[in-house]
Coordinates of C-alpha atoms and ligand atoms in Angstrom, one line a residue:
M187 CA 108.3 221.5 83.1
E188 CA 108.4 225.2 84.6
S189 CA 106.7 224.0 87.6
L190 CA 108.8 221.0 88.2
Q191 CA 111.3 224.1 88.1
N192 CA 110.2 225.7 90.4
L193 CA 109.1 223.3 92.3
V194 CA 113.1 222.2 92.5
L195 CA 113.9 225.2 93.1
T196 CA 111.7 225.9 96.4
T197 CA 112.3 223.0 97.7
L198 CA 116.4 223.6 97.1
D199 CA 115.3 227.1 98.8
R200 CA 113.5 225.6 102.0
E201 CA 115.8 222.2 102.3
Q202 CA 119.4 223.0 101.2
V203 CA 119.6 219.6 100.0
I204 CA 117.4 217.2 97.8
E205 CA 119.3 214.0 99.3
N206 CA 116.4 212.2 97.0
S207 CA 114.3 213.5 94.6
I208 CA 112.1 209.8 94.5
A209 CA 110.4 212.2 97.6
L210 CA 109.3 214.8 95.9
T211 CA 105.4 214.8 95.4
L212 CA 103.7 217.6 92.6
D213 CA 100.3 218.1 93.8
G214 CA 100.0 215.2 96.1
A215 CA 101.3 213.0 93.3
P216 CA 104.9 211.0 93.3
V217 CA 106.9 213.2 90.4
D218 CA 107.6 211.7 87.3
Q219 CA 111.6 211.3 87.5
L220 CA 111.9 211.0 83.9
A221 CA 109.9 214.8 83.9
L222 CA 112.2 216.4 86.5
L223 CA 115.4 215.0 84.4
G224 CA 114.4 217.7 81.6
A225 CA 113.4 220.1 83.8
L226 CA 117.1 219.4 86.6
N227 CA 119.0 219.7 82.7
A228 CA 117.4 223.2 82.1
L229 CA 117.9 224.0 85.4
T230 CA 122.1 222.7 85.0
S231 CA 122.7 224.1 81.7
R232 CA 122.2 227.5 83.7
D233 CA 124.5 226.3 86.6
V234 CA 121.2 226.9 88.8
I235 CA 121.9 223.5 90.2
V236 CA 123.6 220.5 89.8
Y237 CA 122.7 217.0 90.7
T238 CA 123.7 213.6 90.9
P239 CA 122.0 210.1 89.5
I240 CA 120.3 207.6 92.3
D241 CA 119.3 204.1 90.9
V242 CA 118.5 201.8 93.7
E243 CA 116.9 198.3 92.4
T244 CA 114.2 197.8 94.9
W245 CA 111.7 194.9 94.8
V246 CA 107.8 195.6 93.9
L247 CA 104.7 193.2 94.2
T248 CA 103.5 192.0 91.4
D249 CA 99.5 192.2 90.3
E250 CA 99.7 189.2 92.5
G251 CA 101.2 189.4 94.8
T252 CA 99.4 193.2 95.7
S253 CA 96.6 190.6 95.8
I254 CA 97.9 188.7 98.6
A255 CA 99.0 191.9 100.6
D256 CA 95.7 192.8 100.4
T257 CA 93.2 189.9 101.0
G258 CA 96.0 187.3 102.7
S259 CA 97.9 184.5 101.1
H260 CA 96.5 181.1 99.3
E261 CA 98.0 179.2 102.1
A262 CA 95.8 181.7 104.6
K263 CA 92.8 181.3 102.3
V264 CA 93.1 177.6 102.5
F265 CA 93.5 177.1 106.3
N266 CA 90.4 179.9 106.9
S267 CA 88.2 177.3 104.8
V268 CA 88.8 174.6 107.2
P269 CA 86.4 174.7 110.1
Q270 CA 87.7 174.1 113.6
G271 CA 86.9 170.4 115.1
E272 CA 87.8 167.0 114.0
E273 CA 85.5 166.5 110.7
G274 CA 87.2 169.1 109.2
I275 CA 86.2 170.0 105.6
S276 CA 86.5 167.3 102.5
I277 CA 89.2 168.5 99.6
A278 CA 86.7 168.6 96.8
E279 CA 84.4 171.6 99.2
V280 CA 87.7 173.8 99.8
Q281 CA 88.3 173.2 95.7
K282 CA 84.8 174.3 94.9
L283 CA 84.5 177.1 97.7
L284 CA 88.8 178.0 96.7
G285 CA 88.7 177.5 92.9
E286 CA 92.5 177.9 91.7
V287 CA 93.5 179.3 95.4
A288 CA 93.2 175.8 96.7
K289 CA 95.5 174.3 94.7
F290 CA 97.7 176.8 95.2
G291 CA 97.4 177.4 98.5
Q292 CA 96.8 173.7 99.9
G293 CA 100.3 172.3 99.1
K294 CA 102.2 175.5 101.3
A295 CA 99.5 174.5 104.4
F296 CA 100.5 171.9 104.3
S297 CA 104.2 172.2 104.2
N298 CA 103.7 175.1 107.1
K299 CA 101.7 172.0 109.0
W300 CA 98.6 174.4 109.6
I301 CA 96.4 171.1 107.7
K302 CA 96.6 167.6 107.2
K303 CA 95.0 165.1 106.0
N304 CA 92.3 162.7 107.3
G305 CA 90.7 160.4 105.0
N306 CA 89.6 162.7 101.7
N307 CA 89.1 165.6 104.3
L308 CA 91.1 168.1 105.8
V309 CA 91.8 169.1 108.8
R310 CA 93.1 171.9 111.1
L311 CA 96.8 171.4 112.9
T312 CA 96.1 174.6 114.8
E313 CA 94.1 177.1 116.1
T314 CA 95.5 179.9 114.6
I315 CA 98.4 181.2 112.5
V316 CA 100.4 184.2 110.8
D317 CA 100.0 185.1 107.7
K318 CA 103.9 185.6 106.9
T319 CA 103.3 186.0 103.2
Q320 CA 101.1 188.1 103.2
L321 CA 103.7 190.4 106.7
D322 CA 106.1 190.2 103.9
L323 CA 104.5 191.7 100.9
Q324 CA 103.2 194.5 103.2
Q325 CA 106.7 195.1 104.6
I326 CA 108.1 194.9 100.4
R327 CA 105.5 197.0 100.3
D328 CA 106.1 199.4 102.3
T329 CA 110.2 199.7 101.4
G330 CA 111.1 197.9 98.2
S331 CA 113.6 195.6 99.9
H332 CA 113.5 192.0 102.8
S333 CA 115.6 189.9 103.8
D334 CA 117.3 188.1 100.3
A335 CA 115.6 184.5 101.7
V336 CA 112.2 186.2 102.0
T337 CA 112.8 188.1 98.9
N338 CA 114.4 184.6 97.2
D339 CA 111.2 182.5 98.1
L340 CA 108.7 185.3 96.9
K341 CA 110.5 185.9 93.3
K342 CA 110.0 182.2 93.5
R343 CA 106.2 182.3 93.4
K344 CA 106.4 185.5 91.2
L345 CA 104.9 188.0 93.8
I346 CA 107.5 190.3 93.6
E347 CA 110.0 190.8 91.1
K348 CA 113.1 193.8 91.0
R349 CA 112.2 197.0 90.0
K350 CA 115.1 199.8 88.9
S351 CA 114.2 203.5 89.8
S352 CA 116.4 206.0 88.6
S353 CA 116.6 209.1 90.6
F354 CA 118.9 212.1 92.2
K355 CA 120.1 213.8 94.9
V356 CA 119.6 218.2 93.7
E357 CA 122.2 220.4 95.0
K358 CA 122.3 224.0 95.0
G359 CA 124.6 225.6 91.6
P360 CA 127.1 228.6 91.7
K361 CA 124.4 230.7 90.1
F362 CA 121.7 229.4 92.5
T363 CA 118.5 231.6 92.6
L364 CA 114.9 231.5 92.6
N365 CA 114.4 233.8 89.7
V366 CA 115.2 231.4 86.7
E367 CA 114.2 233.4 83.8
K368 CA 112.4 231.4 81.3
E369 CA 115.2 230.7 78.2
A370 CA 114.2 231.4 75.1
T371 CA 113.9 228.8 72.6
D372 CA 113.6 231.1 69.0
I373 CA 114.9 234.7 67.7
T374 CA 111.0 236.2 67.4
Q375 CA 109.8 238.9 65.6
E376 CA 109.2 240.7 68.4
M377 CA 112.8 240.4 69.9
L378 CA 114.0 241.6 66.8
K379 CA 112.5 244.7 66.5
S380 CA 112.4 245.8 70.6
G381 CA 115.9 244.6 70.6
A382 CA 115.2 242.2 73.5
W383 CA 117.8 239.7 71.6
K384 CA 120.6 240.9 72.9
T385 CA 119.7 240.2 76.9
A386 CA 117.7 237.2 76.4
N387 CA 118.6 234.3 77.5
F388 CA 119.0 231.5 74.9
K389 CA 118.5 227.4 76.0
K390 CA 121.9 225.5 74.7
Y391 CA 121.4 223.2 71.6
N392 CA 120.5 219.9 73.5
F393 CA 123.4 218.2 70.7
T394 CA 124.4 215.4 73.7
T395 CA 121.5 213.7 74.9
A396 CA 118.2 215.0 72.8
Q397 CA 117.3 211.6 71.0
G398 CA 116.9 213.1 67.2
I399 CA 113.6 212.1 65.5
A400 CA 113.9 208.8 63.4
P401 CA 114.3 210.0 59.3
V402 CA 110.5 208.7 58.2
G403 CA 111.7 207.4 54.4
G404 CA 109.8 205.2 51.8
H405 CA 109.5 202.1 51.8
V406 CA 109.4 199.7 49.0
H407 CA 106.2 197.2 47.6
P408 CA 106.6 193.6 48.1
L409 CA 106.2 193.3 44.5
L410 CA 108.1 196.4 43.5
K411 CA 111.3 194.0 45.0
V412 CA 110.1 190.8 43.4
R413 CA 109.7 193.0 40.4
E414 CA 113.2 194.1 40.8
E415 CA 114.7 190.7 41.0
F416 CA 113.0 189.5 38.0
R417 CA 114.0 192.6 35.9
Q418 CA 117.9 191.8 37.6
I419 CA 117.9 188.4 35.9
F420 CA 116.3 189.2 32.7
F421 CA 119.4 192.2 31.7
E422 CA 121.5 189.5 33.2
L423 CA 120.1 187.2 30.2
G424 CA 120.8 189.9 27.6
F425 CA 117.0 191.0 27.6
S426 CA 116.3 195.0 27.1
E427 CA 112.7 196.1 28.7
M428 CA 109.9 197.0 26.8
P429 CA 107.7 200.6 27.2
T430 CA 104.8 199.5 28.8
N431 CA 103.3 202.8 30.4
R432 CA 100.0 202.2 28.2
F433 CA 97.4 200.4 30.2
V434 CA 94.9 201.4 27.3
E435 CA 95.4 199.9 24.5
S436 CA 93.3 199.7 21.5
S437 CA 91.4 196.7 21.0
F438 CA 93.4 196.4 17.4
W439 CA 97.4 196.2 19.7
N440 CA 95.3 193.7 22.4
F441 CA 93.8 191.1 20.5
D442 CA 93.1 191.8 16.3
A443 CA 97.3 191.9 15.9
L444 CA 98.1 188.9 18.0
F445 CA 95.4 186.4 15.7
Q446 CA 92.8 186.8 18.2
P447 CA 89.6 186.4 16.3
Q448 CA 87.0 188.6 17.6
Q449 CA 84.0 186.7 18.7
H450 CA 87.0 184.7 21.3
P451 CA 85.3 184.8 24.3
A452 CA 88.5 186.5 26.3
R453 CA 87.0 189.9 23.7
D454 CA 83.6 189.6 25.4
A455 CA 83.2 192.2 28.4
H456 CA 82.4 189.6 30.9
D457 CA 86.1 189.3 30.7
T458 CA 87.6 192.0 29.4
F459 CA 87.3 196.4 30.1
F460 CA 86.0 198.4 27.7
L461 CA 86.4 202.0 27.9
K462 CA 83.3 203.8 27.3
D463 CA 85.2 207.9 26.6
P464 CA 87.1 207.6 24.9
A465 CA 85.9 204.6 23.6
T466 CA 87.6 204.3 20.5
D467 CA 91.2 204.8 18.4
D468 CA 91.1 205.4 15.1
K469 CA 95.3 205.9 14.4
L470 CA 96.0 202.2 13.2
P471 CA 98.2 202.2 10.4
A472 CA 95.9 201.7 7.4
D473 CA 98.1 199.1 5.6
Y474 CA 98.7 196.8 8.5
L475 CA 95.5 197.0 9.2
E476 CA 94.0 195.7 6.5
R477 CA 96.7 192.6 6.2
V478 CA 95.8 191.9 9.3
K479 CA 91.8 191.9 8.3
N480 CA 92.7 189.3 6.1
V481 CA 94.2 187.2 7.5
H482 CA 91.6 186.8 10.4
S483 CA 89.1 186.7 6.9
K484 CA 90.3 184.8 4.6
G485 CA 93.2 183.6 5.7
G486 CA 97.2 183.6 4.2
Y487 CA 100.7 182.3 4.4
G488 CA 99.6 179.2 4.2
S489 CA 96.3 179.6 7.1
I490 CA 92.6 179.3 6.4
G491 CA 92.2 182.5 8.5
Y492 CA 88.6 182.5 10.5
Q493 CA 86.7 183.3 7.8
Y494 CA 84.7 185.7 9.7
N495 CA 83.7 189.2 8.8
W496 CA 86.3 191.0 10.5
K497 CA 84.7 194.9 12.1
I498 CA 87.3 197.6 12.4
E499 CA 85.0 199.1 15.2
E500 CA 85.9 196.1 17.1
A501 CA 89.2 196.5 16.6
Q502 CA 89.0 200.5 17.1
K503 CA 87.4 199.6 20.8
L504 CA 89.2 200.4 23.4
V505 CA 89.9 198.6 26.4
L506 CA 92.2 198.2 29.5
R507 CA 95.3 195.7 28.0
T508 CA 94.5 191.8 28.9
H509 CA 98.0 190.8 28.7
T510 CA 101.8 192.5 28.0
T511 CA 101.7 190.6 25.0
A512 CA 99.7 193.8 23.3
I513 CA 102.8 195.8 23.9
S514 CA 104.8 192.8 22.0
S515 CA 103.5 193.1 19.5
W516 CA 103.3 196.2 19.1
M517 CA 107.1 196.2 19.2
L518 CA 107.7 193.3 16.7
Y519 CA 105.6 195.1 13.8
Q520 CA 108.2 198.9 15.0
L521 CA 110.5 196.1 14.7
A522 CA 109.5 195.0 11.2
Q523 CA 109.7 198.2 9.9
E524 CA 113.0 198.8 10.8
K525 CA 115.6 198.6 6.9
E526 CA 117.1 195.1 8.3
F527 CA 115.9 192.9 10.5
R528 CA 117.9 191.9 14.0
P529 CA 117.3 189.9 16.1
V530 CA 115.7 191.2 19.8
K531 CA 115.3 189.7 23.6
W532 CA 112.6 192.3 25.1
F533 CA 111.1 191.5 28.7
S534 CA 108.4 193.4 30.7
I535 CA 106.4 193.9 33.9
D536 CA 103.6 195.5 34.3
R537 CA 99.9 195.4 34.9
V538 CA 97.3 194.1 32.9
F539 CA 93.7 193.9 33.3
R540 CA 90.7 191.4 33.4
N541 CA 87.4 191.5 34.1
E542 CA 87.1 187.9 36.0
T543 CA 85.6 186.7 38.6
V544 CA 88.0 187.4 42.5
D545 CA 88.7 185.7 44.8
A546 CA 91.7 185.2 47.4
T547 CA 94.2 184.9 45.0
H548 CA 92.8 186.7 41.9
L549 CA 92.0 190.5 41.5
A550 CA 91.1 192.1 38.3
E551 CA 94.6 192.9 37.8
F552 CA 97.7 191.5 37.9
H553 CA 101.2 191.8 37.0
Q554 CA 102.1 189.9 33.9
I555 CA 105.7 189.4 33.4
E556 CA 106.8 188.4 30.2
G557 CA 110.2 187.3 27.9
V558 CA 109.4 187.5 24.0
I559 CA 112.9 186.6 21.6
A560 CA 113.1 186.9 18.2
D561 CA 115.6 185.7 15.8
R562 CA 115.8 183.8 12.5
G563 CA 115.3 180.0 12.8
I564 CA 114.9 180.0 16.3
T565 CA 112.4 176.7 17.3
L566 CA 111.1 175.2 20.2
G567 CA 113.8 173.1 21.9
D568 CA 115.4 176.8 22.0
L569 CA 112.5 178.2 23.7
I570 CA 112.4 175.4 26.7
G571 CA 116.4 175.8 26.5
V572 CA 115.5 179.5 27.3
L573 CA 113.0 178.1 30.0
H574 CA 115.6 176.3 31.5
G575 CA 117.8 179.3 31.7
F576 CA 115.5 181.9 33.1
F577 CA 113.3 179.7 35.5
Q578 CA 117.2 178.2 36.8
K579 CA 118.1 181.7 38.3
L580 CA 114.8 181.7 40.4
G581 CA 116.3 178.0 42.0
I582 CA 113.7 175.9 39.4
E583 CA 116.0 173.1 38.5
K584 CA 112.6 170.6 37.5
L585 CA 110.7 171.4 34.8
R586 CA 107.5 170.2 32.8
F587 CA 105.6 171.3 29.7
K588 CA 102.2 170.5 28.6
P589 CA 100.7 171.3 25.8
A590 CA 98.1 174.3 26.0
Y591 CA 96.5 176.6 23.1
N592 CA 96.7 180.7 22.9
P593 CA 95.5 182.0 20.3
Y594 CA 98.4 183.5 19.3
T595 CA 100.9 180.9 20.3
E596 CA 101.2 177.3 18.2
P597 CA 103.1 175.3 19.1
S598 CA 101.9 176.5 23.2
M599 CA 103.2 174.8 26.4
E600 CA 102.2 175.5 30.0
I601 CA 105.2 175.7 32.3
F602 CA 105.0 173.0 35.6
S603 CA 107.8 172.7 37.6
W604 CA 108.1 171.0 41.0
H605 CA 106.9 171.8 44.4
D606 CA 109.0 169.5 47.2
G607 CA 106.4 170.9 49.8
L608 CA 103.2 170.4 47.6
G609 CA 105.0 167.2 47.0
K610 CA 103.8 167.7 43.1
W611 CA 104.2 169.5 39.8
V612 CA 102.5 173.4 39.5
E613 CA 101.9 175.5 36.7
I614 CA 104.1 178.1 37.3
G615 CA 103.5 179.6 33.3
N616 CA 102.6 179.7 29.7
S617 CA 104.9 180.1 27.1
G618 CA 104.6 179.2 22.6
M619 CA 106.0 180.1 19.9
F620 CA 103.8 183.6 18.0
R621 CA 101.7 182.4 14.6
P622 CA 103.3 182.9 11.7
E623 CA 99.3 184.8 11.1
M624 CA 100.5 187.2 13.5
L625 CA 103.9 187.3 12.7
R626 CA 104.0 187.3 8.8
P627 CA 101.2 190.8 7.9
M628 CA 103.4 192.8 10.3
G629 CA 106.7 192.3 7.9
L630 CA 108.6 190.4 9.6
P631 CA 110.7 188.0 7.3
E632 CA 110.2 184.7 6.4
D633 CA 112.4 183.1 8.6
V634 CA 112.3 184.8 11.3
S635 CA 110.6 183.1 14.5
V636 CA 109.4 184.6 17.9
I637 CA 109.7 182.6 21.1
A638 CA 107.6 184.2 24.2
W639 CA 107.0 183.3 27.3
G640 CA 104.8 185.0 30.7
L641 CA 103.5 184.1 34.1
S642 CA 102.5 186.2 36.8
L643 CA 104.5 188.4 39.6
E644 CA 102.0 187.6 42.3
R645 CA 102.2 183.9 42.8
P646 CA 106.2 184.3 43.5
T647 CA 105.4 186.9 45.6
M648 CA 102.9 185.4 47.5
I649 CA 105.4 182.3 48.1
K650 CA 107.8 184.2 48.9
Y651 CA 106.8 186.4 51.4
G652 CA 104.3 183.4 52.9
I653 CA 101.0 185.2 52.1
D654 CA 98.3 183.7 51.3
N655 CA 95.8 186.1 50.6
I656 CA 96.0 188.5 47.6
R657 CA 94.6 191.4 49.7
E658 CA 97.5 190.9 52.2
L659 CA 99.4 192.3 49.0
V660 CA 97.7 194.5 47.1
G661 CA 94.9 195.8 47.3
H662 CA 93.2 199.2 50.2
K663 CA 93.2 196.9 52.9
L664 CA 96.8 196.5 52.9
D665 CA 98.8 196.4 56.5
L666 CA 101.5 199.2 55.9
D667 CA 103.0 198.0 58.4
M668 CA 104.2 194.7 55.6
V669 CA 105.3 197.2 53.3
Y670 CA 107.6 198.7 56.1
K671 CA 108.7 195.8 57.6
N672 CA 109.4 193.0 55.1
P673 CA 112.6 192.2 54.5
I674 CA 114.5 193.0 51.2
C675 CA 113.9 190.0 48.5
R676 CA 116.5 187.8 47.1
L677 CA 115.4 185.2 44.6
D678 CA 117.6 182.6 45.5
K679 CA 118.0 178.8 45.4
K680 CA 115.9 178.1 47.9
M681 CA 113.6 180.0 46.1
G682 CA 112.7 177.2 43.5
R683 CA 111.5 174.5 46.4
E684 CA 109.5 176.7 48.6
G685 CA 107.5 178.2 45.1
Ligands
FB9_93 O1 102.6 182.5 37.4 C1 102.0 181.6 37.5 N1 102.4 181.0 38.3 C2 103.6 181.0 39.2 C3 104.6 181.4 38.3 C4 105.5 181.5 39.9 C5 105.4 181.2 40.8 O2 106.5 181.1 41.9 C6 108.0 180.7 40.7 C7 108.5 180.7 40.3 C8 109.2 180.8 41.9 C9 104.9 180.1 40.8 C10 103.6 180.1 40.8 N2 100.9 181.3 36.4 C11 101.1 182.3 35.5 C12 100.2 180.3 36.4 C13 99.0 179.7 37.5 O3 99.3 180.9 38.7 C14 98.0 180.8 36.6 O4 97.1 179.8 37.7 C15 97.6 182.1 37.1 N3 97.8 182.8 35.3 C16 97.8 184.1 35.5 C17 97.1 184.4 34.0 O5 95.7 184.0 35.0 C18 94.5 184.9 34.3 C19 98.9 182.7 36.2 C20 99.3 184.5 35.1 C21 99.5 184.2 33.4 C22 99.5 183.6 32.9 C23 99.5 183.2 31.4 C24 100.5 183.8 31.0 C25 100.8 185.4 31.9 C26 100.4 185.0 33.2 C27 101.1 184.2 29.9 C28 102.0 184.1 28.8 C29 101.8 183.8 27.6 C30 102.2 183.1 26.6 C31 102.9 182.4 25.2 C32 103.6 184.3 24.9 C33 103.7 185.3 25.5 C34 103.5 185.4 27.2

């Protein structure tokens, strides 16, 4: 910046005025006008100079235009490839010699009456030519201008384009001087100590043209945007959120309390992540644990149980929870400890972990969305009605239910919705009524039943944002631009038809 300031001052001192700064050079190279503007503003702020912008539109050559200005036009090259004499040269030969140039130059060479067809050959109509296109382009390269007729033709042929160049006329200001003192931009410790701050020349704040730095804020991940939409839907339906901030769970709450037998394959290390240290949790409610042990091994409440030797060691093993239903079971147990039963509508949306084979749409973890309703005498019909109400909020009108199996619900149903795009029914979740073998040992009253359902957060999110591979949505290879730029999420009516 300073060398530019010196260049302006010495030029003004020598020539009194700079008619057009486009002519200025520094170290033999044209001066960048944008950089020069910074120097001019600095000098203007102390009335050393005054300047007026000169906005000029000039013609500049495109890459193809530059090549023609250097080596001749396509039509001239076609003419030069045709030998003197009546025989001429075959059209095929010219195309072999010149390739694309022949295609572009032949027509113009005909219209210039430089060549003509003779059967399959081209023959010359004149001995010499003037390559006007090349000459016109060289003039534009040198002067930036030409007649309208020429510039219109060359623009149409994409050989030139218009460019606006900003430059400046610069004159001496009322306080013109060659000895411009460097402006101070900060008060330093030295200045304070020496007292130089008293006479220092401080640069004025530029509140008019300074480009502020765009504040970089945080960005919400699409999964969390969709989670928020689902949270609002549950709140609208009168549900309260369960406290799911517990990824590590005992096998007791994750499996045994849900009447999931200890030899169930889902409890195998191939399907579940077990912790090494700490490996177990022995702080489990002894009386409830005894009732769970009995219902697994001997049955009860009308059930024959699984008739196996239930082991507390299995129940104490710590795992990464495989479903948020571990929290639902803990919450229902807490509810059963209250003096008086009260109906509840709970939901949760949080991460769960499964030791599964990963693929394009499945990772070893996903977010489970779960709804739970406990009340006296509610039935499967209530569950179906609630599911219609819930999915209607997502714009999904057509549901079908297919009998299924879950260890902890009976009956259980897979939930299907009609997918317009695919023209078929697609699975969108799972549901059921918690078994008595799960609820009764908790101490819930005989007439209380609990309906529940679940789905994943990733599937609707991938559909909403048109993401095919789960690794584009989560993981260390995520394109953060996607997080910064993805639109807000509204799970509106059309979501169902796309979903
Ligand atoms: O989310 C799933 N599919 C889905 C959901 C929504 C959607 O679009 C939006 C509505 C507009 C599109 C698709 N599924 C469940 C079905 C499949 O994707 C399935 O392949 C993957 N499932 C996960 C489990 O896979 C290991 C999705 C996840 C899932 C499955 C079951 C539950 C929760 C999540 C459950 C439960 C449950 C049952 C009874 C009681 C309590 C909880």
